[in-house]
Coordinates of C-alpha atoms in Angstrom, one line a residue:
X16 CA 55.0 -60.1 168.3
X17 CA 53.5 -56.9 166.6
X18 CA 53.2 -54.3 169.8
X19 CA 49.8 -53.0 168.4
X20 CA 47.7 -56.3 168.7
X21 CA 44.6 -56.2 170.8
X22 CA 44.1 -58.3 174.3
X23 CA 42.3 -60.9 172.5
X24 CA 44.8 -61.5 169.2
X25 CA 47.2 -62.1 172.7
X26 CA 45.3 -64.2 173.9
X27 CA 44.9 -66.4 170.6
X28 CA 48.5 -66.4 169.9
X29 CA 49.6 -67.6 173.4
X30 CA 46.9 -69.9 173.2
X31 CA 48.1 -71.4 169.8
X32 CA 51.7 -71.3 170.7
X33 CA 50.2 -73.5 173.8
X34 CA 48.6 -75.9 171.5
X35 CA 45.5 -75.9 173.0
X36 CA 42.7 -75.9 171.1
X37 CA 39.0 -72.3 172.4
X38 CA 37.6 -75.5 174.3
X39 CA 40.9 -77.0 175.9
X40 CA 41.6 -73.3 177.1
X41 CA 38.2 -72.7 178.1
X42 CA 37.6 -76.1 180.5
X43 CA 41.1 -74.8 181.7
X44 CA 39.6 -71.8 183.1
X45 CA 36.2 -72.5 184.0
X46 CA 34.4 -70.3 181.7
X47 CA 32.4 -71.1 178.1
X48 CA 34.1 -71.3 174.8
X49 CA 31.3 -68.9 173.3
X50 CA 32.3 -65.8 176.0
X51 CA 36.4 -67.1 175.6
X52 CA 35.8 -66.7 171.0
X53 CA 34.1 -63.7 172.1
X54 CA 37.2 -62.3 173.8
X55 CA 39.6 -64.0 171.5
X56 CA 38.0 -61.9 169.0
X57 CA 36.9 -58.5 170.4
X58 CA 33.6 -58.8 170.6
X59 CA 33.6 -59.3 174.5
X60 CA 35.3 -56.8 176.7
X61 CA 37.0 -59.5 179.4
X62 CA 38.0 -57.9 183.1
X63 CA 41.7 -57.4 184.4
X64 CA 40.4 -60.3 186.5
X65 CA 39.8 -62.9 183.2
X66 CA 42.7 -61.3 181.6
X67 CA 45.2 -62.4 184.4
X68 CA 43.3 -65.7 185.2
X69 CA 43.4 -66.5 181.3
X70 CA 47.1 -65.6 181.8
X71 CA 47.7 -68.3 184.4
X72 CA 46.4 -70.8 182.5
X73 CA 48.4 -69.9 179.9
X74 CA 51.6 -70.3 181.9
X75 CA 52.7 -66.2 180.1
X76 CA 55.5 -64.7 181.1
X77 CA 54.5 -61.8 183.5
X78 CA 56.2 -59.7 180.8
X79 CA 53.7 -60.9 178.8
X80 CA 50.5 -60.7 181.1
X81 CA 51.6 -56.8 181.1
X82 CA 51.7 -56.5 177.7
X83 CA 48.4 -58.0 177.7
X84 CA 47.2 -55.5 180.4
X85 CA 47.9 -53.1 178.5
X86 CA 46.6 -54.1 175.4
X87 CA 42.9 -54.4 177.2
X88 CA 43.4 -51.1 178.5
X89 CA 44.1 -51.7 182.0
X90 CA 47.1 -50.8 183.8
X91 CA 50.2 -53.4 184.2
X92 CA 50.5 -55.6 187.5
X93 CA 53.7 -56.4 187.9
X94 CA 56.9 -54.1 188.0
X95 CA 59.8 -53.7 186.3
X96 CA 63.3 -52.6 187.8
X97 CA 66.6 -53.4 186.7
X98 CA 68.5 -55.1 188.6
X99 CA 70.9 -52.4 190.3
X100 CA 67.6 -50.4 191.5
X101 CA 67.6 -50.0 195.1
X102 CA 64.4 -51.4 194.8
X103 CA 65.6 -54.6 193.9
X104 CA 68.9 -55.1 196.6
X105 CA 67.4 -58.2 199.1
X106 CA 67.0 -59.7 195.8
X107 CA 70.8 -58.2 194.4
X108 CA 72.1 -58.9 197.9
X109 CA 71.1 -62.9 197.4
X110 CA 72.4 -63.2 193.9
X111 CA 75.7 -61.9 195.2
X112 CA 75.9 -63.8 198.2
X113 CA 74.5 -67.1 196.0
X114 CA 78.0 -67.2 193.6
X115 CA 80.1 -66.0 196.4
X116 CA 79.1 -69.0 198.6
X117 CA 79.3 -71.6 195.6
X118 CA 83.2 -70.7 194.9
X119 CA 85.4 -72.3 194.1
X120 CA 82.9 -73.9 191.7
X121 CA 81.2 -71.5 188.8
X122 CA 78.4 -70.0 189.0
X123 CA 76.4 -67.2 187.3
X124 CA 73.5 -65.0 186.7
X125 CA 71.9 -64.2 183.9
X126 CA 69.3 -63.2 182.1
X127 CA 66.1 -63.9 180.1
X128 CA 68.0 -64.5 176.7
X129 CA 70.8 -65.9 178.7
X130 CA 72.9 -62.3 178.7
X131 CA 75.8 -62.5 182.0
X132 CA 74.4 -60.5 184.4
X133 CA 76.9 -62.0 187.1
X134 CA 79.3 -64.3 188.4
X135 CA 81.6 -65.7 191.0
X136 CA 86.0 -65.4 190.6
X137 CA 85.7 -69.7 189.6
X138 CA 83.7 -68.1 185.7
X139 CA 86.3 -65.1 185.3
X140 CA 89.7 -67.8 185.2
X141 CA 87.7 -69.9 182.7
X142 CA 86.9 -66.9 180.4
X143 CA 90.0 -64.9 180.8
X144 CA 91.3 -65.5 177.3
X145 CA 88.0 -65.1 175.8
X146 CA 87.9 -62.9 172.6
X147 CA 86.9 -59.5 173.2
X148 CA 83.5 -59.6 170.2
X149 CA 82.4 -62.2 172.5
X150 CA 82.7 -60.8 176.0
X151 CA 80.0 -58.1 175.2
X152 CA 78.7 -56.3 176.6
X153 CA 76.3 -58.1 176.9
X154 CA 77.8 -61.0 177.2
X155 CA 75.3 -64.1 176.1
X156 CA 76.4 -67.5 177.9
X157 CA 74.6 -69.4 175.0
X158 CA 76.7 -67.2 172.2
X159 CA 80.6 -67.7 173.9
X160 CA 79.9 -71.7 174.7
X161 CA 79.4 -72.3 171.7
X162 CA 81.1 -69.9 169.5
X163 CA 84.1 -71.3 167.5
X164 CA 86.5 -69.0 168.4
X165 CA 84.3 -69.1 171.9
X166 CA 84.5 -72.0 174.6
X167 CA 83.3 -74.6 172.1
X168 CA 87.3 -75.8 171.7
X169 CA 88.1 -76.4 175.1
X170 CA 85.2 -78.6 175.0
X171 CA 85.4 -82.2 175.6
X172 CA 81.8 -83.6 174.7
X173 CA 80.6 -80.8 172.8
X174 CA 78.0 -82.9 170.4
X175 CA 76.1 -83.6 173.1
X176 CA 77.2 -80.8 174.7
X177 CA 75.9 -78.1 171.7
X178 CA 72.8 -80.3 171.5
X179 CA 71.3 -80.0 175.4
X180 CA 72.1 -76.5 175.1
X181 CA 70.2 -75.7 171.6
X182 CA 67.8 -77.8 173.2
X183 CA 67.4 -75.7 176.6
X184 CA 67.0 -72.5 174.3
X185 CA 64.7 -73.9 172.1
X186 CA 62.6 -74.8 175.2
X187 CA 63.2 -71.4 176.5
X188 CA 62.1 -69.4 173.1
X189 CA 59.2 -71.6 173.3
X190 CA 57.3 -71.2 175.8
X191 CA 58.5 -66.7 176.5
X192 CA 57.4 -66.4 173.0
X193 CA 61.0 -63.8 172.6
X194 CA 61.9 -63.4 168.9
X195 CA 65.6 -62.4 170.0
X196 CA 65.8 -65.9 171.4
X197 CA 65.2 -67.8 168.2
X198 CA 66.8 -65.2 166.3
X199 CA 69.9 -66.6 168.6
X200 CA 68.8 -69.9 167.8
X201 CA 69.1 -69.6 164.2
X202 CA 72.6 -67.7 164.7
X203 CA 73.2 -70.6 167.2
X204 CA 72.7 -72.8 165.1
X205 CA 74.8 -71.9 161.9
X206 CA 78.1 -72.5 163.9
X207 CA 80.5 -75.6 163.0
X208 CA 78.9 -78.7 164.3
X209 CA 81.5 -81.4 165.6
X210 CA 81.2 -84.7 163.1
X211 CA 80.7 -87.0 165.4
X212 CA 77.3 -87.8 166.9
X213 CA 75.2 -86.4 170.5
X214 CA 74.0 -89.7 172.6
X215 CA 74.1 -89.5 175.5
X216 CA 76.3 -92.8 178.0
X217 CA 73.5 -95.7 178.1
X218 CA 74.3 -95.2 182.4
X219 CA 74.7 -91.4 181.8
X220 CA 71.7 -89.8 184.1
X221 CA 72.8 -86.4 183.3
X222 CA 74.5 -84.2 180.6
X223 CA 77.9 -83.4 182.2
X224 CA 80.1 -80.2 181.0
X225 CA 83.7 -81.2 179.9
X226 CA 86.0 -79.3 179.3
X227 CA 89.6 -79.6 178.8
X228 CA 92.3 -78.0 180.3
X229 CA 96.2 -78.6 181.2
X230 CA 96.0 -81.2 183.2
X231 CA 92.8 -83.6 182.6
X232 CA 89.5 -83.2 181.4
X233 CA 87.2 -81.4 184.0
X234 CA 83.0 -82.3 184.0
X235 CA 80.6 -80.3 185.9
X236 CA 77.0 -80.5 186.5
X237 CA 74.7 -78.0 186.5
X238 CA 71.5 -76.7 188.6
X239 CA 68.7 -74.1 187.7
X240 CA 67.8 -71.5 190.5
X241 CA 64.7 -69.5 190.0
X242 CA 63.2 -67.0 192.7
X243 CA 59.9 -68.1 194.1
X244 CA 56.1 -65.8 193.1
X245 CA 58.3 -62.9 191.8
X246 CA 56.4 -60.3 191.4
X247 CA 59.3 -58.4 189.5
X248 CA 59.6 -58.7 185.6
X249 CA 62.8 -58.8 185.9
X250 CA 63.6 -61.3 189.2
X251 CA 61.1 -63.7 186.8
X252 CA 63.2 -63.7 184.4
X253 CA 66.6 -63.9 186.3
X254 CA 67.9 -67.6 187.3
X255 CA 71.3 -68.9 188.3
X256 CA 72.9 -71.3 187.1
X257 CA 75.7 -72.8 189.3
X258 CA 78.7 -75.8 188.2
X259 CA 79.5 -78.7 190.7
X260 CA 82.2 -81.1 190.4
X261 CA 81.5 -84.5 189.0
X262 CA 84.5 -85.9 190.0
X263 CA 87.3 -85.5 192.6
X264 CA 89.3 -84.8 189.9
X265 CA 88.1 -81.8 189.4
X266 CA 86.5 -80.8 192.7
X267 CA 90.6 -80.6 193.2
X268 CA 91.6 -78.5 190.4
X269 CA 89.1 -75.9 191.1
X270 CA 90.2 -75.6 194.5
X271 CA 93.8 -75.7 193.7
X272 CA 92.8 -73.0 191.1
X273 CA 91.2 -71.1 193.9
X274 CA 94.4 -70.8 194.9
X275 CA 96.4 -69.5 192.3
X276 CA 95.0 -65.7 192.1
X277 CA 96.4 -64.4 188.4
X278 CA 95.9 -67.8 186.7
X279 CA 93.3 -69.2 185.2

């Protein structure tokens, strides 16, 4: 996106990204279509509250809401701290506790571009022997997962898992409007694709991650956790992904693996 865009141009761009007409947005925001048109074209100077109201209807990320306010000459509303900043100490401690408590199962924290921020010891056992160029920094979880020199050769259901990850990444890119995610999506799509078709089993209700191990195939399902009602850009863009064993064999294997220090 062009950083010199006006507030009206940004609103129009996000409205179009959300596939809404001026009438659609005006109705949702309970304002006149004429007023919205004037705001988008710059013929009307919206108040700070009006901009935030429209941003809420458009479900704009906090980062983009700050940018919208700045384009209109207003101060940003939402703070943005590095995760190591003392201001985020309570959140950081909560993340560390959640990651540790999830052991012996893998859990990790990622930013909006799928870069690894933190992980528990269980994650380390799976990536310890990955090539240095994939481990970063930053370590991009999507790239590590699907790169032909990364985890991809170990994924038993690569076609299905690849389709699942690409769909998630495309959704994230469209929701956030982050050009870096669209670039990453193009990169991942350029990797060699498996020959088998990514069709889920008829009775499948979840897409598992299935990994080859020395004793058999591990099967994991994942959940995503985000902070509720964050007022900081960093926290709003942070997500925790936790993996759970999908069968008894995987659960037993991971518990045993956690008891063998130095092995992965």
